[in-house]
Short mmCIF file of C-alpha atoms in Angstrom, two decimals:
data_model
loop_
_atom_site.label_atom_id
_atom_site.label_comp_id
_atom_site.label_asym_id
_atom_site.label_seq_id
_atom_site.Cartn_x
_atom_site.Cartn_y
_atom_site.Cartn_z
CA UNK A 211 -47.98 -9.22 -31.51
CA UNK A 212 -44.86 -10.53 -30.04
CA UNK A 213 -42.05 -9.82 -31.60
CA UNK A 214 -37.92 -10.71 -30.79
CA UNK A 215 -35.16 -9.22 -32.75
CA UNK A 216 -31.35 -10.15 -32.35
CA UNK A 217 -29.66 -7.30 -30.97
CA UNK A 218 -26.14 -6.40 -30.73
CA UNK A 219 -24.27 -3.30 -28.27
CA UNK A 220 -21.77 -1.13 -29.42
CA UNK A 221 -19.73 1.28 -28.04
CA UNK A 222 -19.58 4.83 -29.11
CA UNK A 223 -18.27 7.86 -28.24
CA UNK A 224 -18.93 9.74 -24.36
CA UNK A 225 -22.68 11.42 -24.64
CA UNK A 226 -21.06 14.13 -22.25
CA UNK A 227 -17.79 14.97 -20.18
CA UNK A 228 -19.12 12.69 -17.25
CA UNK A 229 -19.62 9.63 -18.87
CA UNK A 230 -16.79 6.95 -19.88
CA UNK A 231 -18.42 5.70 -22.61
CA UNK A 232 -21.61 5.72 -24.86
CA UNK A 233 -23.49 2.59 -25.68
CA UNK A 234 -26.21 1.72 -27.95
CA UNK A 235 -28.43 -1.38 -29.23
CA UNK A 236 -28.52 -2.11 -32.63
CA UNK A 237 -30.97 -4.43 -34.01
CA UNK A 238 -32.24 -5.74 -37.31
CA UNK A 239 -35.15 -3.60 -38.30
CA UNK A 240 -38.43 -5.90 -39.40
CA UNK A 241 -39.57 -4.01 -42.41
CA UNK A 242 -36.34 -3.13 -44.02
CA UNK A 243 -34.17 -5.91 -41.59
CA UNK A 244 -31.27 -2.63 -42.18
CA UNK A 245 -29.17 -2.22 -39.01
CA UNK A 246 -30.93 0.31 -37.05
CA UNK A 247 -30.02 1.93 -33.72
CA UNK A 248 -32.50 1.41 -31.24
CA UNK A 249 -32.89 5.03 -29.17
CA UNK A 250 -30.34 7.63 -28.08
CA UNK A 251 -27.12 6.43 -26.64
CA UNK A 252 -26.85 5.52 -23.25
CA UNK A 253 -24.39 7.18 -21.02
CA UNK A 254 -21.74 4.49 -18.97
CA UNK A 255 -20.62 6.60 -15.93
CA UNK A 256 -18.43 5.88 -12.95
CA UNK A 257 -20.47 6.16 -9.41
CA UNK A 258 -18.05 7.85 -7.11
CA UNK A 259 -16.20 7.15 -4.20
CA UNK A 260 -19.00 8.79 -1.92
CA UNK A 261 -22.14 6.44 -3.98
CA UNK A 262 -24.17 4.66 -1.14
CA UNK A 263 -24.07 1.71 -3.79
CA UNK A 264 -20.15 2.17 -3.67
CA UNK A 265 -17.70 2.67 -7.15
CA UNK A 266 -19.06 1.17 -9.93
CA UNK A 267 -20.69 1.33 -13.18
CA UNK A 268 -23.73 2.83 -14.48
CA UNK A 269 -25.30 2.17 -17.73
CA UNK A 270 -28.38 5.06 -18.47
CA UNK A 271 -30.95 4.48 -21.15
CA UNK A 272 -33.32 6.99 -21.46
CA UNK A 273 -36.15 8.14 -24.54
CA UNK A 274 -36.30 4.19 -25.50
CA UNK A 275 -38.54 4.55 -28.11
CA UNK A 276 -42.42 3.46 -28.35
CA UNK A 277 -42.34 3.32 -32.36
CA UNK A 278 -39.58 1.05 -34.73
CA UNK A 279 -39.36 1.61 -38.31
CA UNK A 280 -43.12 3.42 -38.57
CA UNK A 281 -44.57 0.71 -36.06
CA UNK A 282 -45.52 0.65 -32.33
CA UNK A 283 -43.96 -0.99 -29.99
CA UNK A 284 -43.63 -1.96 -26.13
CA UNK A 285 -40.55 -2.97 -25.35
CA UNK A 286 -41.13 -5.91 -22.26
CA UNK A 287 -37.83 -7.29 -22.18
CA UNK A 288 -34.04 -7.33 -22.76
CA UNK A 289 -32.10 -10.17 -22.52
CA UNK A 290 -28.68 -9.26 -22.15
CA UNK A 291 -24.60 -10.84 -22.78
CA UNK A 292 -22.07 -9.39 -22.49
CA UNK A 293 -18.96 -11.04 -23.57
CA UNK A 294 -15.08 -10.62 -22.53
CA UNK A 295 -15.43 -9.16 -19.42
CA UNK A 296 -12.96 -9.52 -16.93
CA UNK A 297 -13.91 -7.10 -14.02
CA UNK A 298 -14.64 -7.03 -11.21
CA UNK A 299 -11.66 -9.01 -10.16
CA UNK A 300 -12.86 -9.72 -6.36
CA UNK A 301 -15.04 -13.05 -5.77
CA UNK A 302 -17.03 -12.05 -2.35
CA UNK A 303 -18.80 -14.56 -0.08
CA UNK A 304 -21.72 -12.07 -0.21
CA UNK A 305 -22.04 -11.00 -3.99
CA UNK A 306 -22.78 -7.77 -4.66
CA UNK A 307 -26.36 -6.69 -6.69
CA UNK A 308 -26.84 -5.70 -9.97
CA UNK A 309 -29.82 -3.27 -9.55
CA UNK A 310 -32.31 -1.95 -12.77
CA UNK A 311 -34.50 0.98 -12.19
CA UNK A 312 -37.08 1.66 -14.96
CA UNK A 313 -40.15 3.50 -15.80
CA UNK A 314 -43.10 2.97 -18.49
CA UNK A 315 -45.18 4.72 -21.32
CA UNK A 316 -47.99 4.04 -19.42
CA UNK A 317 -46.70 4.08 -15.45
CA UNK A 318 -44.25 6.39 -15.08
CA UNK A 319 -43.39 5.25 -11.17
CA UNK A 320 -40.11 4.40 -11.53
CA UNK A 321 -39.34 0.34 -10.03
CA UNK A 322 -36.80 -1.31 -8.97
CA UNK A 323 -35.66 -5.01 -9.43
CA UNK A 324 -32.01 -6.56 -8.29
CA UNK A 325 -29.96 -9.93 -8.78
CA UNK A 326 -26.30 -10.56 -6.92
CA UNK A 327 -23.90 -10.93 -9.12
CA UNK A 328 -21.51 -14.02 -8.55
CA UNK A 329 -17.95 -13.89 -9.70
CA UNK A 330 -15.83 -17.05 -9.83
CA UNK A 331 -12.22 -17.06 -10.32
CA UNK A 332 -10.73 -14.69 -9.20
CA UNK A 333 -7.61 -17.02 -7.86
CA UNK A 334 -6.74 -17.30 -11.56
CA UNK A 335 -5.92 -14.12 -12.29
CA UNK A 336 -2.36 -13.30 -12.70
CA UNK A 337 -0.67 -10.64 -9.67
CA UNK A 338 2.74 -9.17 -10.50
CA UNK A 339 2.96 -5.55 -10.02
CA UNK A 340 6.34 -3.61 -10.52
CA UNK A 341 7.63 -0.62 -8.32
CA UNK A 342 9.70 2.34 -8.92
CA UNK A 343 10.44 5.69 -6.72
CA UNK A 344 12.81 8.64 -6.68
CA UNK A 345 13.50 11.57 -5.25
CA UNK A 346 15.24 15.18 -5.99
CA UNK A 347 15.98 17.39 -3.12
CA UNK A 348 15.51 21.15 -3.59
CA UNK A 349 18.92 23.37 -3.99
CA UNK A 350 17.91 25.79 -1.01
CA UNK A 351 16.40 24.03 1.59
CA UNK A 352 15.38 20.27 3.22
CA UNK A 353 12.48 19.91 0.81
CA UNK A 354 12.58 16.82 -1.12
CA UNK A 355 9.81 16.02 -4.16
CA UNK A 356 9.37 12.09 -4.36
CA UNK A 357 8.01 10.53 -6.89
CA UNK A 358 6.22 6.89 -6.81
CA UNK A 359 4.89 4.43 -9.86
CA UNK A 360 3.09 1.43 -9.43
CA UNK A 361 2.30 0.03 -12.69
CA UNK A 362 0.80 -3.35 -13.76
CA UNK A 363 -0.83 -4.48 -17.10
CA UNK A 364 -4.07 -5.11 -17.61
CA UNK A 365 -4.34 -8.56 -17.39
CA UNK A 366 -3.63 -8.32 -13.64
CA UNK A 367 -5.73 -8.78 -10.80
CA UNK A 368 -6.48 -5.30 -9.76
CA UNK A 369 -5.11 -3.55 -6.28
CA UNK A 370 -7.21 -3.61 -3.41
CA UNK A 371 -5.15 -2.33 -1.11
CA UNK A 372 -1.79 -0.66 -1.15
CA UNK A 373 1.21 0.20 1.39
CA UNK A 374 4.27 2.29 0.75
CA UNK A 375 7.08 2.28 3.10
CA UNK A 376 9.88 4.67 2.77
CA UNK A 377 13.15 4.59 4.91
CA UNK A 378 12.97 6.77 7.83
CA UNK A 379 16.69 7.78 7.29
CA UNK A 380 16.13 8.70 3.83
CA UNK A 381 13.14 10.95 3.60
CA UNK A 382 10.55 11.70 7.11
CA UNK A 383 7.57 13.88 7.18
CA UNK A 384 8.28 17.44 7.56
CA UNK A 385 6.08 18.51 10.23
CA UNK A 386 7.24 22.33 10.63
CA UNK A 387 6.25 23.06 7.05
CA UNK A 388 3.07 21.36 7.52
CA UNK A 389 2.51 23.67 10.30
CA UNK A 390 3.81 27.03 8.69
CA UNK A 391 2.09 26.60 5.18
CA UNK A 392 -1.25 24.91 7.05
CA UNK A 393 -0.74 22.44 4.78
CA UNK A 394 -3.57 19.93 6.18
CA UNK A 395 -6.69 20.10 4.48
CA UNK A 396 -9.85 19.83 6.34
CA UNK A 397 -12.03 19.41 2.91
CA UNK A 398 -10.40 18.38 -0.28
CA UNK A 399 -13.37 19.51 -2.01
CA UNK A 400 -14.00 22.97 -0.72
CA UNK A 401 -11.30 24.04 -3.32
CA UNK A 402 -9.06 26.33 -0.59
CA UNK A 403 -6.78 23.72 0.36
CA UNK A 404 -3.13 23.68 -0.92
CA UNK A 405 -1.77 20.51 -2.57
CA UNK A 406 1.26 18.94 -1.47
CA UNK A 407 1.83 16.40 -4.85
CA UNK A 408 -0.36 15.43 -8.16
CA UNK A 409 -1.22 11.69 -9.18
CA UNK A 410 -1.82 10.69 -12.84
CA UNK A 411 -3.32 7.30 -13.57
CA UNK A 412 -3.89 5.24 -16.62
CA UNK A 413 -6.77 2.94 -17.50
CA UNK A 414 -7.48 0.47 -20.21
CA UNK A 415 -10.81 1.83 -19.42
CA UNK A 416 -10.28 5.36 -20.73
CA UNK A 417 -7.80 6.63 -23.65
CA UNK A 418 -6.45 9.42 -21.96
CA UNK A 419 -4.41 9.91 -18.67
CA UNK A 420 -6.38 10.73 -15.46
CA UNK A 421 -5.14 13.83 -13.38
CA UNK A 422 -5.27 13.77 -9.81
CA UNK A 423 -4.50 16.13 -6.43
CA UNK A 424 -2.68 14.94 -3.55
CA UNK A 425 -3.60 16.38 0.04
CA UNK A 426 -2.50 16.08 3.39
CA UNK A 427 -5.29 15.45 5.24
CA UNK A 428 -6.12 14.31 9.43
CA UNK A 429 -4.38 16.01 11.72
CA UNK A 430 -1.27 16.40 12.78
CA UNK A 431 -0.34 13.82 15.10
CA UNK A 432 -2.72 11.68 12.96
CA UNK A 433 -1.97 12.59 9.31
CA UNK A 434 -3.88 11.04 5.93
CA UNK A 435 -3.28 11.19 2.59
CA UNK A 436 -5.81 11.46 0.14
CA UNK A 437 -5.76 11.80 -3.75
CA UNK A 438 -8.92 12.70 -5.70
CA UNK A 439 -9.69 12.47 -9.44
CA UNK A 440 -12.34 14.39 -11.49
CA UNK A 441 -14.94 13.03 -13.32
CA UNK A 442 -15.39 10.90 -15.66
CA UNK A 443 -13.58 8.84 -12.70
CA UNK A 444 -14.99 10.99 -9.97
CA UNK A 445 -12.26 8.39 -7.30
CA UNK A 446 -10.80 9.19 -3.77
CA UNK A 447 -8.28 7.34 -2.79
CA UNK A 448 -7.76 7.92 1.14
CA UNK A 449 -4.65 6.35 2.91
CA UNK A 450 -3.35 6.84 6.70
CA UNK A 451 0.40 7.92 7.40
CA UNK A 452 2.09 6.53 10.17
CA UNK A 453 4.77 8.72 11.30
CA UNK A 454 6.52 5.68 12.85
CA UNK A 455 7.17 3.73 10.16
CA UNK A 456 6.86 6.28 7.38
CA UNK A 457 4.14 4.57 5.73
CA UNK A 458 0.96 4.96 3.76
CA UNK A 459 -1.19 2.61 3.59
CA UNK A 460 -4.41 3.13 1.15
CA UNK A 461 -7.39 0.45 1.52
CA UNK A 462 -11.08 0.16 -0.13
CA UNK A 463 -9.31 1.14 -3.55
CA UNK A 464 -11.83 0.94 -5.76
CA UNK A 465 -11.74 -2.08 -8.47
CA UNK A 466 -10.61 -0.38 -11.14
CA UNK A 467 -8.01 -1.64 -13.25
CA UNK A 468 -4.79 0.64 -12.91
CA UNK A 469 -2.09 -0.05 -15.43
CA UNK A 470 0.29 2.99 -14.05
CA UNK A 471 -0.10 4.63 -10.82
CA UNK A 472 2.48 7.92 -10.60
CA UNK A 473 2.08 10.25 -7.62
CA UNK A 474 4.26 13.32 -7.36
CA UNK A 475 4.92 14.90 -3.73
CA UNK A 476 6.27 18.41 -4.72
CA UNK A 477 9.51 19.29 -2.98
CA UNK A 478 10.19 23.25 -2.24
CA UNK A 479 10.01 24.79 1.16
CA UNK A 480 6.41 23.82 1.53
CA UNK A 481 7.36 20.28 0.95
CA UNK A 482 5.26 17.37 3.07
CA UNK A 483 8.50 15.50 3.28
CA UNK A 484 12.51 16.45 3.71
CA UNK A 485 15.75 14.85 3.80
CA UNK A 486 18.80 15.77 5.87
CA UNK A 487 21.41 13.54 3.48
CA UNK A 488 22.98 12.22 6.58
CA UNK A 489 21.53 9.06 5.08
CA UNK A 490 20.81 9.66 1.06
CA UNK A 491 20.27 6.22 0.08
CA UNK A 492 17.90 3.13 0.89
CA UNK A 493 14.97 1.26 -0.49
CA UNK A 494 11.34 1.91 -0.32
CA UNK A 495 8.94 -1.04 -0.29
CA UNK A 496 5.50 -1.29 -2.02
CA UNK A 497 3.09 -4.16 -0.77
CA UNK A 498 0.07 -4.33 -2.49
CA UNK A 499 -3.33 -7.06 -2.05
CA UNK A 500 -5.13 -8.14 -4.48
CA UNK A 501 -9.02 -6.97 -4.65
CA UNK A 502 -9.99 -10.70 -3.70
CA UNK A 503 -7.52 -10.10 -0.89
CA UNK A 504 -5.97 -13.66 -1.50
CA UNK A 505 -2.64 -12.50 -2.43
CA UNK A 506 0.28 -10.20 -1.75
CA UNK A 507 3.40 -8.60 -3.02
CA UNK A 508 6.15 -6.71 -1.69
CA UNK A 509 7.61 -4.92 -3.96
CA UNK A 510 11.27 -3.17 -3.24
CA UNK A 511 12.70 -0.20 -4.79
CA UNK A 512 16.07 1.14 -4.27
CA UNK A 513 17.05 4.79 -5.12
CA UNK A 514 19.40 7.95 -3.87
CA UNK A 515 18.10 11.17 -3.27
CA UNK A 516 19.47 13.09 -5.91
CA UNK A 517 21.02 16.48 -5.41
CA UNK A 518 21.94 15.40 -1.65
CA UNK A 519 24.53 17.57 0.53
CA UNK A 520 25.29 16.10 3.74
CA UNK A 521 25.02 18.97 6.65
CA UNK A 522 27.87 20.98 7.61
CA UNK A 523 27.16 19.22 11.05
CA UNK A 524 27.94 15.76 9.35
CA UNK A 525 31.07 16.23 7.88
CA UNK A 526 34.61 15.99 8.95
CA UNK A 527 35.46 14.63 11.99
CA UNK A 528 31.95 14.56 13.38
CA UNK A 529 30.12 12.25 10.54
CA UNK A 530 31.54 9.01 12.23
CA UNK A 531 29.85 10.09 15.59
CA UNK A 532 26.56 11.18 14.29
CA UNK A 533 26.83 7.64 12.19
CA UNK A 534 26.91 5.62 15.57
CA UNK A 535 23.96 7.32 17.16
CA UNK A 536 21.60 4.96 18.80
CA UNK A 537 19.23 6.92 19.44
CA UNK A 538 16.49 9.95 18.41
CA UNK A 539 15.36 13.23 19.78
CA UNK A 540 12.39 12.04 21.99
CA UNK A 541 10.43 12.66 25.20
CA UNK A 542 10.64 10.69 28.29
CA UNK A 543 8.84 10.72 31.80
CA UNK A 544 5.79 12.23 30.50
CA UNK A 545 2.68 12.79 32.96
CA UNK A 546 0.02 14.84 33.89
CA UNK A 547 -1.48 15.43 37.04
CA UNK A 548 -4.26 17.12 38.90
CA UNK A 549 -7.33 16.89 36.33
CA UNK A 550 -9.75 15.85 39.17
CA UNK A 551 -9.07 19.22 40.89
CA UNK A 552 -8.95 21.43 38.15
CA UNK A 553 -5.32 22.12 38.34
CA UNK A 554 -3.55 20.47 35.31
CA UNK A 555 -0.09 20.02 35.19
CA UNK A 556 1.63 18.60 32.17
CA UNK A 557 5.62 17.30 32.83
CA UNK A 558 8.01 15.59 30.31
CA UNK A 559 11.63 15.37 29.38
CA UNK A 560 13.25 16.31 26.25
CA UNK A 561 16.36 14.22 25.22
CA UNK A 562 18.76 14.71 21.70
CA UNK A 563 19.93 11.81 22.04
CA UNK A 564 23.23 10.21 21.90
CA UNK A 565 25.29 11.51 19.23
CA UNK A 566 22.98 13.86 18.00
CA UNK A 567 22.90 17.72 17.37
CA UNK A 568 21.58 19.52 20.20
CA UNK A 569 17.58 20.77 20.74
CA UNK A 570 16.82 24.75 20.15
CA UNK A 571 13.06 24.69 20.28
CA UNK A 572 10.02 22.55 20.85
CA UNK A 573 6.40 22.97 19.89
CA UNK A 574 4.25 21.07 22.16
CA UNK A 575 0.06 20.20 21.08
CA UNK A 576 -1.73 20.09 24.02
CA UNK A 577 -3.85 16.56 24.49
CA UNK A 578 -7.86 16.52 24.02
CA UNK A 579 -9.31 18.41 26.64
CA UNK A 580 -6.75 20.70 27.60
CA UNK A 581 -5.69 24.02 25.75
CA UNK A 582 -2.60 26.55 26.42
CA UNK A 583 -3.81 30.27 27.56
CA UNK A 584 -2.50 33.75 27.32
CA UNK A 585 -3.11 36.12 29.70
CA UNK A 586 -2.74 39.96 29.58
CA UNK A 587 -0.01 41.00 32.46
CA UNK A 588 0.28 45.25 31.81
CA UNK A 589 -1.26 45.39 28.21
CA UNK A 590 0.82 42.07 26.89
CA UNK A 591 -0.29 39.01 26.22
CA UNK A 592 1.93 36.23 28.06
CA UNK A 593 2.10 32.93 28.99
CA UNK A 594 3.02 32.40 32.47
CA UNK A 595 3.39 28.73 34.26
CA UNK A 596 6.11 27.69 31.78
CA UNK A 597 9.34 26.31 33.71
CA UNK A 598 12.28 24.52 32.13
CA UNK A 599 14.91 22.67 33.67
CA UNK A 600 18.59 22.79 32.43
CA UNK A 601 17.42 25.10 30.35
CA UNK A 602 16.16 29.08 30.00
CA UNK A 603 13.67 30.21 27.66
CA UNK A 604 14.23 32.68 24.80
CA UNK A 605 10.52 33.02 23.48
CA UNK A 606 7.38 31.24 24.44
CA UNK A 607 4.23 32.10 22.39
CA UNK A 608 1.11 30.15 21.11
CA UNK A 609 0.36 29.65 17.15
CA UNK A 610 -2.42 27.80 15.84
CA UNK A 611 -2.91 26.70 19.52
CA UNK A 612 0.32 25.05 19.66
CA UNK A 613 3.05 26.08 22.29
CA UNK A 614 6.13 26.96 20.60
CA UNK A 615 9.29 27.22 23.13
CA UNK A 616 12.95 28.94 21.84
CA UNK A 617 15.53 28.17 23.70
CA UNK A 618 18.57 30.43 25.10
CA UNK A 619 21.43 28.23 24.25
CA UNK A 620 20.99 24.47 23.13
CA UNK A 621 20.97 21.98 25.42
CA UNK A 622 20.83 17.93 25.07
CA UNK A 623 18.62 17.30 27.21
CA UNK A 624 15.78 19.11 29.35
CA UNK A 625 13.08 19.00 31.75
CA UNK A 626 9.76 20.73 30.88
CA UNK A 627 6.58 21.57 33.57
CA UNK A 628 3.42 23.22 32.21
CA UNK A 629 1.07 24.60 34.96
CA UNK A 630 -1.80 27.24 35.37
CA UNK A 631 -2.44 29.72 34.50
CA UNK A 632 -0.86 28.38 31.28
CA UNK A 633 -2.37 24.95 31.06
CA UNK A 634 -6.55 24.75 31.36
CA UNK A 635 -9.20 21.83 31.02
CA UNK A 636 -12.41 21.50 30.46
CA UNK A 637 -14.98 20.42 32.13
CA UNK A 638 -15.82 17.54 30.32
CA UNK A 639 -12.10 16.56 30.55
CA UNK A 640 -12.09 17.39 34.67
CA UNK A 641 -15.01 15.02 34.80
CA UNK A 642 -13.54 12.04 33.14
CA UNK A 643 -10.47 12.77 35.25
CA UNK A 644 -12.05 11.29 38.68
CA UNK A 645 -11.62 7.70 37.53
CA UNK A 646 -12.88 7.26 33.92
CA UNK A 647 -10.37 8.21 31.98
CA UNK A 648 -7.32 5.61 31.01
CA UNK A 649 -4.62 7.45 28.77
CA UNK A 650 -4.04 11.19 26.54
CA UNK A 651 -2.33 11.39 23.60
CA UNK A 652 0.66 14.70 23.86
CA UNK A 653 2.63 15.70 20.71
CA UNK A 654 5.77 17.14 20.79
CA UNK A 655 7.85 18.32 17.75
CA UNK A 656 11.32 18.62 18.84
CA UNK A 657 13.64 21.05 16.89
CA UNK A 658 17.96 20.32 16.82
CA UNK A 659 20.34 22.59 16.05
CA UNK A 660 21.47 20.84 12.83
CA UNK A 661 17.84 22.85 11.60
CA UNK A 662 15.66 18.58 11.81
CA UNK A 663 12.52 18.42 13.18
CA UNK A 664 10.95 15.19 14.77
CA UNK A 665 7.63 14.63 15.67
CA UNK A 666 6.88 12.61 18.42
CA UNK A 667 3.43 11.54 20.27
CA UNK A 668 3.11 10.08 23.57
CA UNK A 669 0.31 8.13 25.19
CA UNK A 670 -0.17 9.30 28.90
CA UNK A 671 -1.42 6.60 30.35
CA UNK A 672 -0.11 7.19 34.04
CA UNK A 673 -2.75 10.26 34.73
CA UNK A 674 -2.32 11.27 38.67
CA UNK A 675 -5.16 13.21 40.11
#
């Protein structure tokens, strides 16, 4: 006969490691009407970053019962409130589904039933997240370890999407140590790649702290950031760098309330970032959006990089010039020719720029298509079709495919021509070069004597057959 009992859920302890939570129905039993617990507890769990349904929660029931207090029963219906829930904090046009998947005592084919889920709101919510960030540079070398917290409480609207902007002067992205300690990662998860920082988190969600690892990820001229978490909050965060502005920005985070957000980039000599101390002071600036993307707020920090020496080539009589400097180490007149034909050749100029220290070496990565060759010349492998104006070469060799050019004696400025046999294409590349093709990207990371490295990419977008 049909039967309906008040039920009530409570939450209990994790089933296993994976899950958040435990939860379990507890309903007045008929015979004895005692407080029973109906089944096993089910397990809450976190769907990760890489779930087709995207981040969100899962509640699993499994070995519901078909007998209650030495009767048998068919459970046909639940009907479910849950009160004092605040999440999800984003109110989308198109609502999201709530999907149930279930089997039966008598049909075990599993079905499958949905309903969208509108939220209404969201506007209300309160949005004032605080910023913090500092940084210690190491003893021995440029290395700097910054540290970044981005905290809220947990009556907030949660972050959809977050920017951090540091100053350029301050602290810039340390692209020879990226190259010598292959520092981007390919596939955070394959468990070889080196970390350049940790992130720990805090959720009202969980009682302890959530661990993270920070890698560098893209490439080069195009470098990422991403931080990923373990289960039970199996998250990746993934945010872009741009090198011109020295900022990350990371979007699609998932809504998930955050109370503190600290991420660690470890200094040393494989640090991701440096600082020269010609500038050791300025303000960083966190903007973050709100999950219903209806609200922003730029948050400033100001700090000193702790520990700072300013360069030998800095002080005395020669900090006021390098103060007034206008400009960066660059490259100018960039253009390649003769891809129709087969014959590339790849020109540019090198500049220090006013005021600054002088260049000693330049690594150059060759744009899509092309690739730098060695040849053997009486049992050596060389490089031949390098030439250099206003300037002689010291070494010239390739690592990791990259060109990397040493300099006799520093200059400020220099003219550069790459040719064959040094320079090839493919044939793809030679193809596209009879009329398709509208602009390359070149990257360039110039070297000064003062021991700073810049990395700079170029669009070639004047291509001459």
């Amino acid at each position: 006969m049909p039967l309906t009992l008040n039920a009530v859920f409570d939450l209990v302890a994790a089933p296993s490691r994976l899950a958040l939570a435990g939860l379990v129905v507890v309903v007045n039993a008929p015979v004895t009407n005692q407080p029973t617990q109906l089944g096993t507890p089910a397990a809450i769990t976190l769907r990760p970053s890489g779930s087709p349904a995207g981040v969100g929660l899962n509640i699993a029931f499994s070995a519901i019962p078909n007998t209650f207090d030495g009767l048998s029963i068919s459970l046909n219906a639940i009907n479910s409130t849950f009160d004092g829930l605040r999440y999800p904090s984003s109110c989308p046009a198109s609502p999201a589904d709530v999907t149930v998947t279930a089997d039966s005592y008598q049909d075990p084919t599993v079905r499958t039933a949905s309903a969208p889920l509108r939220v209404t709101g969201c506007s209300g919510e309160p949005f004032a997240p605080a910023f913090t960030v500092s940084a210690i540079r190491d003893a021995g070398d440029t290395g700097v370890q910054i540290v970044t917290t981005v905290t809220q409480t947990e009556a907030q609207a949660t972050t959809g999407k977050l920017a951090l902007a540091l100053p350029l002067s301050v602290v810039e992205p340390d692209a020879e140590s990226v190259l010598r300690y292959n520092l981007i990662c390919i596939n955070p998860a394959s468990g070889t790649c080196r970390a350049i920082g940790t992130a720990v988190a805090r959720s009202p969600l969980y009682p302890a702290l959530l661990s993270g690892t920070v890698y560098l990820t893209g490439h080069l001229l195009a470098p990422a950031v991403t931080i990923t978490f373990p289960p039970p909050f199996p998250i990746t965060l993934d945010g872009t760098l741009n090198l011109g502005s020295n900022t990350t920005t990371f979007t699609g985070i998932p809504d998930i309330p955050l109370t503190n957000l600290r991420v660690t980039l470890a200094g040393g000599p494989a640090a991701a970032f440096l600082s020269r101390c010609e500038t050791p002071s300025g303000t960083a600036t966190a903007t973050l959006t709100t999950q219903n993307g209806d609200r922003s707020a730029a948050v400033p920090s100001a700090f000193t990089v702790a520990d700072c020496v300013p360069p030998a080539a800095f002080t005395g009589g020669g900090a006021s010039r390098a103060a007034s400097a206008v400009r960066r180490p660059g490259v100018e007149r960039a253009s390649l020719t003769g891809l129709a034909a087969g014959r590339p050749g790849l020109r540019f100029t090198l500049v220090a720029g006013r005021g600054q220290p002088k260049l000693s070496s330049f690594t150059v990565l060759a744009p899509a298509g092309l690739r730098f060759v060695e040849h053997r010349i009486r049992g050596h492998e060389m490089l031949t079709g390098i030439s250099l104006t206003s300037a002689r070469i010291r070494t010239a060799s390739l690592r990791n495919r990259r060109l990397v050019v040493t300099l006799r004696r520093p200059v400020a400025t220099l003219g550069v021509m790459i040719t064959r046999p040094a320079l090839s294409e493919t044939s793809r590349l030679r193809t596209n070069g009879r009329g398709r093709l509208r602009s390359l990207k070149l990257g360039v990371i110039v070297r000064t004597t003062a021991g700073r490295t810049r990395t700079v990419g170029v669009a070639l977008r004047q291509l001459k057959r």
